[in-house]
Short mmCIF file of N, CA and C in Angstrom, two decimals:
data_model
loop_
_atom_site.label_atom_id
_atom_site.label_comp_id
_atom_site.label_asym_id
_atom_site.label_seq_id
_atom_site.Cartn_x
_atom_site.Cartn_y
_atom_site.Cartn_z
N MET W 1 68.01 12.51 35.54
CA MET W 1 67.10 11.80 36.41
C MET W 1 67.05 10.35 35.95
N ALA W 2 67.24 9.46 36.88
CA ALA W 2 67.20 8.04 36.56
C ALA W 2 65.77 7.61 36.28
N ASP W 3 65.64 6.50 35.52
CA ASP W 3 64.31 6.00 35.17
C ASP W 3 63.48 5.70 36.42
N SER W 4 64.10 5.13 37.46
CA SER W 4 63.35 4.80 38.67
C SER W 4 62.87 6.06 39.39
N ASP W 5 63.65 7.14 39.36
CA ASP W 5 63.23 8.41 39.95
C ASP W 5 62.04 8.98 39.19
N LEU W 6 62.10 8.93 37.86
CA LEU W 6 61.01 9.42 37.04
C LEU W 6 59.73 8.62 37.31
N LEU W 7 59.88 7.31 37.43
CA LEU W 7 58.73 6.46 37.71
C LEU W 7 58.10 6.81 39.07
N GLN W 8 58.92 7.08 40.06
CA GLN W 8 58.41 7.48 41.38
C GLN W 8 57.65 8.80 41.31
N VAL W 9 58.17 9.74 40.55
CA VAL W 9 57.50 11.03 40.39
C VAL W 9 56.16 10.85 39.70
N ILE W 10 56.11 10.02 38.67
CA ILE W 10 54.86 9.76 37.96
C ILE W 10 53.85 9.08 38.89
N ARG W 11 54.30 8.14 39.68
CA ARG W 11 53.41 7.46 40.63
C ARG W 11 52.84 8.45 41.65
N ARG W 12 53.69 9.32 42.17
CA ARG W 12 53.26 10.31 43.16
C ARG W 12 52.21 11.25 42.54
N ILE W 13 52.44 11.69 41.32
CA ILE W 13 51.50 12.56 40.63
C ILE W 13 50.16 11.84 40.42
N ALA W 14 50.22 10.56 40.05
CA ALA W 14 48.99 9.79 39.84
C ALA W 14 48.20 9.66 41.14
N VAL W 15 48.88 9.39 42.24
CA VAL W 15 48.21 9.27 43.54
C VAL W 15 47.57 10.60 43.93
N GLN W 16 48.28 11.70 43.73
CA GLN W 16 47.75 13.02 44.07
C GLN W 16 46.55 13.37 43.19
N THR W 17 46.60 12.96 41.94
CA THR W 17 45.49 13.23 41.02
C THR W 17 44.24 12.48 41.45
N VAL W 18 44.39 11.22 41.84
CA VAL W 18 43.25 10.43 42.31
C VAL W 18 42.70 11.04 43.60
N ALA W 19 43.58 11.42 44.51
CA ALA W 19 43.14 12.02 45.77
C ALA W 19 42.41 13.33 45.54
N ALA W 20 42.85 14.10 44.57
CA ALA W 20 42.20 15.38 44.27
C ALA W 20 40.80 15.18 43.71
N GLY W 21 40.57 14.05 43.06
CA GLY W 21 39.25 13.75 42.51
C GLY W 21 38.28 13.27 43.56
N LYS W 22 38.73 13.01 44.77
CA LYS W 22 37.89 12.54 45.86
C LYS W 22 38.06 13.50 47.04
N PRO W 23 37.35 14.63 47.01
CA PRO W 23 37.56 15.67 48.01
C PRO W 23 37.09 15.29 49.42
N CYS W 24 36.16 14.36 49.54
CA CYS W 24 35.71 13.96 50.87
C CYS W 24 35.12 12.56 50.82
N ASP W 25 34.87 12.02 52.01
CA ASP W 25 34.27 10.70 52.13
C ASP W 25 33.31 10.75 53.31
N TYR W 26 32.34 9.83 53.34
CA TYR W 26 31.46 9.83 54.50
C TYR W 26 31.88 8.73 55.46
N VAL W 27 31.58 8.97 56.73
CA VAL W 27 31.98 8.07 57.81
C VAL W 27 30.80 7.99 58.77
N ILE W 28 30.58 6.80 59.32
CA ILE W 28 29.57 6.64 60.37
C ILE W 28 30.31 6.39 61.67
N GLY W 29 29.92 7.13 62.70
CA GLY W 29 30.54 7.00 64.01
C GLY W 29 29.49 6.87 65.09
N THR W 30 29.95 6.60 66.30
CA THR W 30 29.06 6.47 67.45
C THR W 30 29.49 7.45 68.53
N VAL W 31 28.52 8.17 69.11
CA VAL W 31 28.83 9.12 70.17
C VAL W 31 29.31 8.33 71.38
N LYS W 32 30.54 8.59 71.76
CA LYS W 32 31.17 7.91 72.88
C LYS W 32 30.99 8.71 74.17
N LYS W 33 31.04 10.04 74.04
CA LYS W 33 30.94 10.93 75.18
C LYS W 33 30.26 12.22 74.71
N GLU W 34 29.39 12.78 75.56
CA GLU W 34 28.63 13.97 75.17
C GLU W 34 29.37 15.29 75.41
N ASN W 35 30.04 15.41 76.55
CA ASN W 35 30.66 16.68 76.88
C ASN W 35 31.98 16.48 77.62
N PRO W 36 33.10 16.74 76.97
CA PRO W 36 33.26 17.20 75.60
C PRO W 36 32.94 16.06 74.63
N LEU W 37 32.48 16.43 73.46
CA LEU W 37 32.01 15.46 72.47
C LEU W 37 33.16 14.58 71.96
N GLU W 38 32.91 13.29 71.95
CA GLU W 38 33.84 12.31 71.39
C GLU W 38 33.04 11.34 70.53
N ILE W 39 33.55 11.08 69.33
CA ILE W 39 32.89 10.17 68.40
C ILE W 39 33.85 9.02 68.10
N SER W 40 33.39 7.80 68.28
CA SER W 40 34.17 6.62 67.98
C SER W 40 33.86 6.17 66.55
N VAL W 41 34.91 6.07 65.73
CA VAL W 41 34.75 5.62 64.35
C VAL W 41 35.10 4.14 64.25
N SER W 42 36.08 3.72 65.00
CA SER W 42 36.49 2.33 65.05
C SER W 42 37.14 2.09 66.41
N LYS W 43 37.56 0.86 66.66
CA LYS W 43 38.21 0.57 67.94
C LYS W 43 39.49 1.38 68.13
N SER W 44 40.12 1.72 67.01
CA SER W 44 41.39 2.43 67.10
C SER W 44 41.30 3.92 66.78
N LEU W 45 40.09 4.44 66.44
CA LEU W 45 39.97 5.85 66.08
C LEU W 45 38.82 6.51 66.81
N THR W 46 39.17 7.46 67.68
CA THR W 46 38.18 8.31 68.36
C THR W 46 38.44 9.74 67.94
N LEU W 47 37.38 10.44 67.55
CA LEU W 47 37.49 11.84 67.15
C LEU W 47 37.07 12.71 68.32
N TYR W 48 37.88 13.73 68.60
CA TYR W 48 37.60 14.63 69.71
C TYR W 48 37.01 15.93 69.20
N GLU W 49 36.35 16.66 70.10
CA GLU W 49 35.59 17.86 69.77
C GLU W 49 36.33 18.84 68.87
N GLU W 50 37.62 19.00 69.07
CA GLU W 50 38.37 20.00 68.29
C GLU W 50 38.51 19.61 66.81
N PHE W 51 38.18 18.38 66.45
CA PHE W 51 38.25 17.93 65.06
C PHE W 51 36.86 17.82 64.42
N LEU W 52 35.83 18.25 65.15
CA LEU W 52 34.45 18.07 64.71
C LEU W 52 33.76 19.40 64.47
N ASP W 53 33.01 19.48 63.38
CA ASP W 53 32.12 20.60 63.10
C ASP W 53 30.71 20.03 63.09
N LEU W 54 29.77 20.74 63.70
CA LEU W 54 28.41 20.23 63.83
C LEU W 54 27.43 21.14 63.11
N LEU W 55 26.46 20.53 62.46
CA LEU W 55 25.35 21.29 61.91
C LEU W 55 24.33 21.53 63.03
N ARG W 56 23.47 22.51 62.83
CA ARG W 56 22.52 22.91 63.87
C ARG W 56 21.62 21.76 64.30
N ASN W 57 21.27 20.86 63.37
CA ASN W 57 20.32 19.80 63.72
C ASN W 57 20.89 18.72 64.64
N VAL W 58 22.14 18.84 65.06
CA VAL W 58 22.69 17.91 66.06
C VAL W 58 23.16 18.69 67.30
N THR W 59 22.58 19.86 67.50
CA THR W 59 22.90 20.70 68.66
C THR W 59 21.61 21.20 69.30
N ASP W 60 21.70 21.69 70.52
CA ASP W 60 20.59 22.43 71.12
C ASP W 60 20.60 23.81 70.48
N PHE W 61 19.42 24.35 70.16
CA PHE W 61 19.37 25.69 69.58
C PHE W 61 18.06 26.36 69.91
N ASP W 62 18.09 27.69 69.87
CA ASP W 62 16.89 28.48 70.11
C ASP W 62 16.24 28.82 68.78
N THR W 63 14.92 28.84 68.78
CA THR W 63 14.17 29.24 67.59
C THR W 63 12.92 29.99 68.03
N GLU W 64 12.38 30.76 67.13
CA GLU W 64 11.16 31.50 67.42
C GLU W 64 10.03 30.96 66.55
N VAL W 65 8.84 30.83 67.16
CA VAL W 65 7.67 30.39 66.43
C VAL W 65 6.51 31.34 66.77
N THR W 66 5.56 31.40 65.88
CA THR W 66 4.36 32.20 66.13
C THR W 66 3.20 31.25 66.38
N ILE W 67 2.58 31.40 67.54
CA ILE W 67 1.43 30.58 67.92
C ILE W 67 0.27 31.53 68.18
N GLN W 68 -0.79 31.40 67.39
CA GLN W 68 -1.98 32.24 67.50
C GLN W 68 -1.61 33.72 67.54
N GLY W 69 -0.70 34.12 66.64
CA GLY W 69 -0.33 35.52 66.52
C GLY W 69 0.70 36.00 67.53
N SER W 70 1.12 35.14 68.43
CA SER W 70 2.09 35.52 69.45
C SER W 70 3.44 34.86 69.15
N ARG W 71 4.45 35.69 69.02
CA ARG W 71 5.80 35.19 68.73
C ARG W 71 6.46 34.73 70.03
N GLN W 72 6.92 33.48 70.03
CA GLN W 72 7.52 32.91 71.23
C GLN W 72 8.86 32.27 70.92
N LYS W 73 9.75 32.31 71.88
CA LYS W 73 11.08 31.73 71.72
C LYS W 73 11.11 30.38 72.45
N PHE W 74 11.64 29.37 71.75
CA PHE W 74 11.76 28.03 72.32
C PHE W 74 13.16 27.51 72.13
N THR W 75 13.57 26.61 73.01
CA THR W 75 14.85 25.91 72.87
C THR W 75 14.56 24.50 72.38
N VAL W 76 15.21 24.11 71.30
CA VAL W 76 15.10 22.76 70.77
C VAL W 76 16.28 21.97 71.34
N HIS W 77 15.97 20.94 72.11
CA HIS W 77 17.01 20.11 72.74
C HIS W 77 17.31 18.95 71.80
N ASN W 78 18.33 19.14 71.00
CA ASN W 78 18.64 18.16 69.94
C ASN W 78 20.11 17.76 69.95
N SER W 79 20.81 18.02 71.05
CA SER W 79 22.23 17.67 71.08
C SER W 79 22.41 16.15 71.04
N LEU W 80 23.58 15.74 70.63
CA LEU W 80 23.89 14.32 70.49
C LEU W 80 23.98 13.65 71.86
N LYS W 81 23.53 12.41 71.91
CA LYS W 81 23.55 11.63 73.15
C LYS W 81 24.44 10.40 72.97
N GLU W 82 25.01 9.98 74.07
CA GLU W 82 25.88 8.80 74.07
C GLU W 82 25.16 7.61 73.44
N GLY W 83 25.87 6.91 72.55
CA GLY W 83 25.33 5.72 71.90
C GLY W 83 24.69 5.98 70.54
N GLU W 84 24.37 7.25 70.23
CA GLU W 84 23.76 7.55 68.93
C GLU W 84 24.79 7.41 67.81
N LYS W 85 24.32 6.95 66.67
CA LYS W 85 25.18 6.85 65.49
C LYS W 85 24.99 8.13 64.68
N VAL W 86 26.10 8.62 64.11
CA VAL W 86 26.06 9.86 63.35
C VAL W 86 26.70 9.67 61.98
N LEU W 87 26.21 10.46 61.02
CA LEU W 87 26.76 10.48 59.67
C LEU W 87 27.66 11.70 59.56
N MET W 88 28.90 11.48 59.13
CA MET W 88 29.87 12.56 59.03
C MET W 88 30.49 12.58 57.65
N ILE W 89 30.94 13.75 57.25
CA ILE W 89 31.75 13.89 56.04
C ILE W 89 33.17 14.15 56.50
N GLN W 90 34.07 13.36 55.99
CA GLN W 90 35.49 13.54 56.30
C GLN W 90 36.08 14.52 55.30
N LYS W 91 36.60 15.60 55.82
CA LYS W 91 37.20 16.60 54.94
C LYS W 91 38.51 16.06 54.39
N PRO W 92 39.02 16.64 53.30
CA PRO W 92 40.26 16.14 52.70
C PRO W 92 41.38 15.97 53.72
N LYS W 93 42.11 14.91 53.56
CA LYS W 93 43.25 14.55 54.42
C LYS W 93 42.83 14.19 55.84
N GLY W 94 41.51 14.04 56.08
CA GLY W 94 41.02 13.51 57.35
C GLY W 94 41.27 14.34 58.58
N GLN W 95 41.54 15.63 58.45
CA GLN W 95 41.84 16.44 59.61
C GLN W 95 40.59 16.90 60.36
N ARG W 96 39.48 17.09 59.67
CA ARG W 96 38.25 17.55 60.29
C ARG W 96 37.07 16.75 59.75
N TYR W 97 36.03 16.67 60.57
CA TYR W 97 34.83 15.94 60.20
C TYR W 97 33.62 16.84 60.45
N LEU W 98 32.67 16.81 59.52
CA LEU W 98 31.43 17.56 59.64
C LEU W 98 30.32 16.57 59.98
N ILE W 99 29.71 16.74 61.15
CA ILE W 99 28.61 15.86 61.56
C ILE W 99 27.33 16.39 60.94
N LEU W 100 26.73 15.59 60.06
CA LEU W 100 25.53 16.00 59.34
C LEU W 100 24.25 15.74 60.11
N ASP W 101 24.13 14.50 60.62
CA ASP W 101 22.87 14.12 61.26
C ASP W 101 23.03 12.78 61.95
N ARG W 102 21.98 12.36 62.63
CA ARG W 102 21.94 11.04 63.23
C ARG W 102 21.64 10.02 62.12
N VAL W 103 22.10 8.79 62.34
CA VAL W 103 21.83 7.70 61.41
C VAL W 103 20.66 6.90 61.99
N VAL W 104 19.60 6.75 61.19
CA VAL W 104 18.43 6.02 61.63
C VAL W 104 18.63 4.52 61.41
N SER W 105 19.17 4.17 60.22
CA SER W 105 19.47 2.77 59.93
C SER W 105 20.64 2.71 58.97
N GLU W 106 21.45 1.69 59.10
CA GLU W 106 22.58 1.48 58.22
C GLU W 106 22.23 0.39 57.21
N THR W 107 22.62 0.59 55.96
CA THR W 107 22.38 -0.44 54.95
C THR W 107 23.67 -1.03 54.48
#
């Protein structure tokens, strides 16, 4: 193996080691379309529904509550709306994103 080949292998291993130490990253996006869901991350990157996983707090869901001893079922209308900013975790290699919640303010 030539010295330059060995150096390339060492560089590749170093890059993979650094990447392995950073399993995910967070990303802020904006809801571009509600149904089907589309999230805009930048002018050149839009994420489509098939690449997104959502937590319950950014979806409509049913829940049961007890009011004065009576158990009742309610629907919480909490799905994402166009223009809302969302906080996402980018899974390794950027293939899927987990939407955690809405962003109230960016710092």
